Amino acid sequence: MNCRNCNNTLRTDFSFCPDCGSKIIRNRLTPKSLTYDFLERYFNLDNTF
């Protein structure tokens, strides 16, 4: 995994880049993930009434 700001190689347990200090974001919002989250929250059969 590389830093998107400075392209430094990162370990998977880092939360910030040790060189430039930028925050490491692992999960980006995508239309697919937003749709999945919406369907999971509002149409889940396990929801209680």
PDB file of C-alpha atoms in Angstrom:
ATOM      1  CA  MET A   1       0.000   0.000   0.000  1.00  0.00           C
ATOM      2  CA  ASN A   2       1.308   3.447  -0.912  1.00  0.00           C
ATOM      3  CA  CYS A   3       0.537   6.936   0.360  1.00  0.00           C
ATOM      4  CA  ARG A   4      -1.631   8.836  -2.130  1.00  0.00           C
ATOM      5  CA  ASN A   5       0.126  12.091  -1.275  1.00  0.00           C
ATOM      6  CA  CYS A   6       3.853  11.228  -1.397  1.00  0.00           C
ATOM      7  CA  ASN A   7       3.811   7.640  -2.777  1.00  0.00           C
ATOM      8  CA  ASN A   8       5.719   6.316   0.252  1.00  0.00           C
ATOM      9  CA  THR A   9       5.335   2.589   0.974  1.00  0.00           C
ATOM     10  CA  LEU A  10       3.131   2.052   4.032  1.00  0.00           C
ATOM     11  CA  ARG A  11       2.441  -0.805   6.405  1.00  0.00           C
ATOM     12  CA  THR A  12      -1.177  -1.860   6.748  1.00  0.00           C
ATOM     13  CA  ASP A  13      -1.385  -0.844  10.426  1.00  0.00           C
ATOM     14  CA  PHE A  14      -0.447   2.816   9.796  1.00  0.00           C
ATOM     15  CA  SER A  15      -3.146   5.476  10.244  1.00  0.00           C
ATOM     16  CA  PHE A  16      -0.912   8.322   9.024  1.00  0.00           C
ATOM     17  CA  CYS A  17       1.991   8.475   6.578  1.00  0.00           C
ATOM     18  CA  PRO A  18       5.270   8.746   8.527  1.00  0.00           C
ATOM     19  CA  ASP A  19       6.850  10.931   5.800  1.00  0.00           C
ATOM     20  CA  CYS A  20       4.213  13.531   4.913  1.00  0.00           C
ATOM     21  CA  GLY A  21       1.706  13.037   7.758  1.00  0.00           C
ATOM     22  CA  SER A  22      -1.373  12.611   5.579  1.00  0.00           C
ATOM     23  CA  LYS A  23      -4.211  10.479   6.926  1.00  0.00           C
ATOM     24  CA  ILE A  24      -4.542   7.031   5.361  1.00  0.00           C
ATOM     25  CA  ILE A  25      -8.099   6.410   4.117  1.00  0.00           C
ATOM     26  CA  ARG A  26      -8.708   2.764   3.351  1.00  0.00           C
ATOM     27  CA  ASN A  27     -12.423   2.729   2.490  1.00  0.00           C
ATOM     28  CA  ARG A  28     -13.515   5.259  -0.091  1.00  0.00           C
ATOM     29  CA  LEU A  29     -17.154   6.079  -0.661  1.00  0.00           C
ATOM     30  CA  THR A  30     -18.377   4.670  -3.940  1.00  0.00           C
ATOM     31  CA  PRO A  31     -21.876   4.503  -5.443  1.00  0.00           C
ATOM     32  CA  LYS A  32     -21.775   0.736  -5.001  1.00  0.00           C
ATOM     33  CA  SER A  33     -20.909   0.918  -1.293  1.00  0.00           C
ATOM     34  CA  LEU A  34     -23.528   3.640  -0.675  1.00  0.00           C
ATOM     35  CA  THR A  35     -26.214   1.582  -2.410  1.00  0.00           C
ATOM     36  CA  TYR A  36     -25.251  -1.521  -0.471  1.00  0.00           C
ATOM     37  CA  ASP A  37     -25.324   0.352   2.852  1.00  0.00           C
ATOM     38  CA  PHE A  38     -28.724   1.863   2.053  1.00  0.00           C
ATOM     39  CA  LEU A  39     -30.241  -1.474   1.095  1.00  0.00           C
ATOM     40  CA  GLU A  40     -28.687  -3.184   4.093  1.00  0.00           C
ATOM     41  CA  ARG A  41     -30.012  -0.622   6.573  1.00  0.00           C
ATOM     42  CA  TYR A  42     -33.517  -0.037   5.254  1.00  0.00           C
ATOM     43  CA  PHE A  43     -34.511  -3.322   3.666  1.00  0.00           C
ATOM     44  CA  ASN A  44     -32.823  -5.790   5.963  1.00  0.00           C
ATOM     45  CA  LEU A  45     -35.144  -8.663   6.851  1.00  0.00           C
ATOM     46  CA  ASP A  46     -33.689  -8.861  10.341  1.00  0.00           C
ATOM     47  CA  ASN A  47     -34.976  -5.408  11.305  1.00  0.00           C
ATOM     48  CA  THR A  48     -37.393  -5.339  14.193  1.00  0.00           C
ATOM     49  CA  PHE A  49     -40.768  -3.705  13.805  1.00  0.00           C
TER      50      PHE A  49
END
